[in-house]
Tab-separated table of C-alpha atoms in Angstrom:
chain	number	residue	atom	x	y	z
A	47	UNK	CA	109.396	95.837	111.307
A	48	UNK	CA	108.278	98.469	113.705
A	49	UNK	CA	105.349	97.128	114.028
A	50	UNK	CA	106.264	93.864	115.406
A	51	UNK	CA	108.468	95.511	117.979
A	52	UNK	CA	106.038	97.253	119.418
A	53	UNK	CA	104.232	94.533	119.642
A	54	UNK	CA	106.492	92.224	121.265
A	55	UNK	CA	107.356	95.062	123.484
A	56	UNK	CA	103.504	95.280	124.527
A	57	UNK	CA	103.432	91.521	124.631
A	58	UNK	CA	106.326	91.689	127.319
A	59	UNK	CA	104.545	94.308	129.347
A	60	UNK	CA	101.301	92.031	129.214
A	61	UNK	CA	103.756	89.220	130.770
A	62	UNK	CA	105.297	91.265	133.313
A	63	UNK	CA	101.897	92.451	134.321
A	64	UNK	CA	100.450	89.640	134.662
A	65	UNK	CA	103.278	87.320	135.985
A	66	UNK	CA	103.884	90.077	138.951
A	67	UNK	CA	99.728	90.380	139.460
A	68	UNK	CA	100.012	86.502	139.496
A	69	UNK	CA	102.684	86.450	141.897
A	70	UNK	CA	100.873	88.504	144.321
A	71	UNK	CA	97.737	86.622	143.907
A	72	UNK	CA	99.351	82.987	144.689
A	73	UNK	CA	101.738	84.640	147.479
A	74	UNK	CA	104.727	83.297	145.682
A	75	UNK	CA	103.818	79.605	146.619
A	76	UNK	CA	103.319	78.532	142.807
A	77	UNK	CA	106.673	78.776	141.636
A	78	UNK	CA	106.070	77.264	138.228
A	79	UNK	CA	103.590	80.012	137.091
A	80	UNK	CA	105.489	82.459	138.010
A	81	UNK	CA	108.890	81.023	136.585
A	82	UNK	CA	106.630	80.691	133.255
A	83	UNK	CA	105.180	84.012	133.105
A	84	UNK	CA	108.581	86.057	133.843
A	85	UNK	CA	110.101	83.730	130.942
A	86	UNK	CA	107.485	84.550	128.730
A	87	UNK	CA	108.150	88.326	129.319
A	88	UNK	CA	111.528	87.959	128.668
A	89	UNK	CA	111.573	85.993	125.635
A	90	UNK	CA	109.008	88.299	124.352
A	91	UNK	CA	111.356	91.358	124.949
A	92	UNK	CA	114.430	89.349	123.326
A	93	UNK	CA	112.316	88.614	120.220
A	94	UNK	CA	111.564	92.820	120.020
A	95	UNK	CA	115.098	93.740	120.884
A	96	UNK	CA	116.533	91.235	118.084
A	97	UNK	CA	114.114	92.982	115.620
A	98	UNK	CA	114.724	95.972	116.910
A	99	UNK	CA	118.868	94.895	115.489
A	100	UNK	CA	117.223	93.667	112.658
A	101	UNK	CA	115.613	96.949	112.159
A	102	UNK	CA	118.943	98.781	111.554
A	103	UNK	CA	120.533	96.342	109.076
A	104	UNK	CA	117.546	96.033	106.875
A	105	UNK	CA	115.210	98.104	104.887
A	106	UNK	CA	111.788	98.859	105.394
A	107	UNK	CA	109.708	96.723	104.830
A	108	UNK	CA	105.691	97.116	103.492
A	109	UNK	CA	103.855	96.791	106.368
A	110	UNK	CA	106.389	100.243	108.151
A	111	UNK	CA	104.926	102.948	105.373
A	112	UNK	CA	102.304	104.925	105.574
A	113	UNK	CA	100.609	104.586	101.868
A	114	UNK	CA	102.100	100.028	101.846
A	115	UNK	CA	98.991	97.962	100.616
A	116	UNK	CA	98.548	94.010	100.699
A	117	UNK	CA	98.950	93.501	97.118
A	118	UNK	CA	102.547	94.486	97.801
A	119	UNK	CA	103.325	91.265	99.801
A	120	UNK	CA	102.330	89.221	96.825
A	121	UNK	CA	105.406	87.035	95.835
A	122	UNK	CA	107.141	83.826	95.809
A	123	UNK	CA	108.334	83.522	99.640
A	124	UNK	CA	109.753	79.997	99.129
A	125	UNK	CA	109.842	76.578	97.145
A	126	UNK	CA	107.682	74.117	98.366
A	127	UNK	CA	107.350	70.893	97.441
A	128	UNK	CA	102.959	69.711	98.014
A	129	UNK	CA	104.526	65.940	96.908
A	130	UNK	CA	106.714	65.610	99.490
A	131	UNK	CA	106.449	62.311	102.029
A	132	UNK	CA	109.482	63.649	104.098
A	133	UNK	CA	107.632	65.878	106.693
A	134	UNK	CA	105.217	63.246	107.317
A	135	UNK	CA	107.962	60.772	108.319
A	136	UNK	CA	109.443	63.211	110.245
A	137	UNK	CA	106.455	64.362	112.071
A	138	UNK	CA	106.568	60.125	112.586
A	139	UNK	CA	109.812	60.193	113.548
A	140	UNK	CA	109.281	62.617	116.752
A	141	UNK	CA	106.437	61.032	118.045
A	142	UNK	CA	108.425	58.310	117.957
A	143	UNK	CA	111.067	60.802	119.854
A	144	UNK	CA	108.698	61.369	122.674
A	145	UNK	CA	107.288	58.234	123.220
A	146	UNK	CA	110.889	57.227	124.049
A	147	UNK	CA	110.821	60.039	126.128
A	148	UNK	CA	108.029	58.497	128.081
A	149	UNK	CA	108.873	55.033	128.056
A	150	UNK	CA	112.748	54.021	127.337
A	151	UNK	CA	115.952	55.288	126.311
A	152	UNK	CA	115.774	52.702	123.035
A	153	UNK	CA	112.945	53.816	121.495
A	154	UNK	CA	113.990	57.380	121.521
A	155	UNK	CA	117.393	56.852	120.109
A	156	UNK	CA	115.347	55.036	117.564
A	157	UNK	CA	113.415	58.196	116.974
A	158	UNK	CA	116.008	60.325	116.799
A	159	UNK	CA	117.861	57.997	114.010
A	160	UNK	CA	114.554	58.247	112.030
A	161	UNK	CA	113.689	61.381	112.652
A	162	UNK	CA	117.710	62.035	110.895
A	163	UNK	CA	117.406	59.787	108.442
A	164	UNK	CA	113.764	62.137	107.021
A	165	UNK	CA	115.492	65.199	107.662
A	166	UNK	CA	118.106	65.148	105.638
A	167	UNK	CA	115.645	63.463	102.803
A	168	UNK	CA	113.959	66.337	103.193
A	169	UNK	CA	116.886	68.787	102.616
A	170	UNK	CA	118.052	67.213	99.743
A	171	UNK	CA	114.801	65.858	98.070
A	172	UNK	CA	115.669	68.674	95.467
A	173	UNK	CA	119.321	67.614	94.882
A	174	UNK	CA	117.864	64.240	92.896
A	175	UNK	CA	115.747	63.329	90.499
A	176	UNK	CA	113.511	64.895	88.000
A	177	UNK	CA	113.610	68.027	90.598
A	178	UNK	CA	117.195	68.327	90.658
A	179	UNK	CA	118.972	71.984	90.333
């Protein structure tokens, strides 16, 4: 977890660098490179600071001691499911979101009733079926 601090803290520094470099170079007339680069500093110094929180509530993990080797990350993380149609429709469902962006209102509330409607078949495709807990 240390790790990963650090380097979002470096990653911030990078940002801040390079955002105040970039607002020198453009005089401060490009305000949306700017705005981008100082928000990319500070979300990369939230993301160490919340791991940094993390840090104290949880153990070590492999990849903070000295003598930690691969093999020890070798586990089950999660259950996936490979036969799963869900993510599909919803990866469908917000194109469908930002076309309606682009075009009209209708077709995006259409997109965001589809892209509930595979969400929450996605949640509960275990609850069902042959699969069912």
């Amino acid at each position: 977890m240390k790790i990963n601090q650090n380097l979002f803290a470096i990653l911030g520094t990078f940002f801040l660098v390079a955002a105040v470099i970039y607002a020198i170079w453009t005089r401060g007339t490009e305000m949306v490179g700017i705005t981008g680069l100082f928000g990319l500093a500070a979300m990369q110094y939230m993301v160490a600071y919340y791991l940094r929180l993390l840090d104290k509530e949880y153990k070590p993990g492999v990849d903070d001691k000295e003598d930690g080797e691969i093999a020890e990350y070798a586990g089950t993380y999660a259950r996936f499911a490979p036969w799963s149609w869900w993510p599909l429709g919803l990866g469908a469902a917000c194109a469908i979101v930002f076309l309606g962006v682009a075009i009209d209102w209708w077709i995006f509330i259409i997109g965001i009733g589809l892209g509930l409607f595979f969400v929450t078949g996605w949640v509960f495709e275990f609850s069902k079926g042959q699969h069912k807990h």
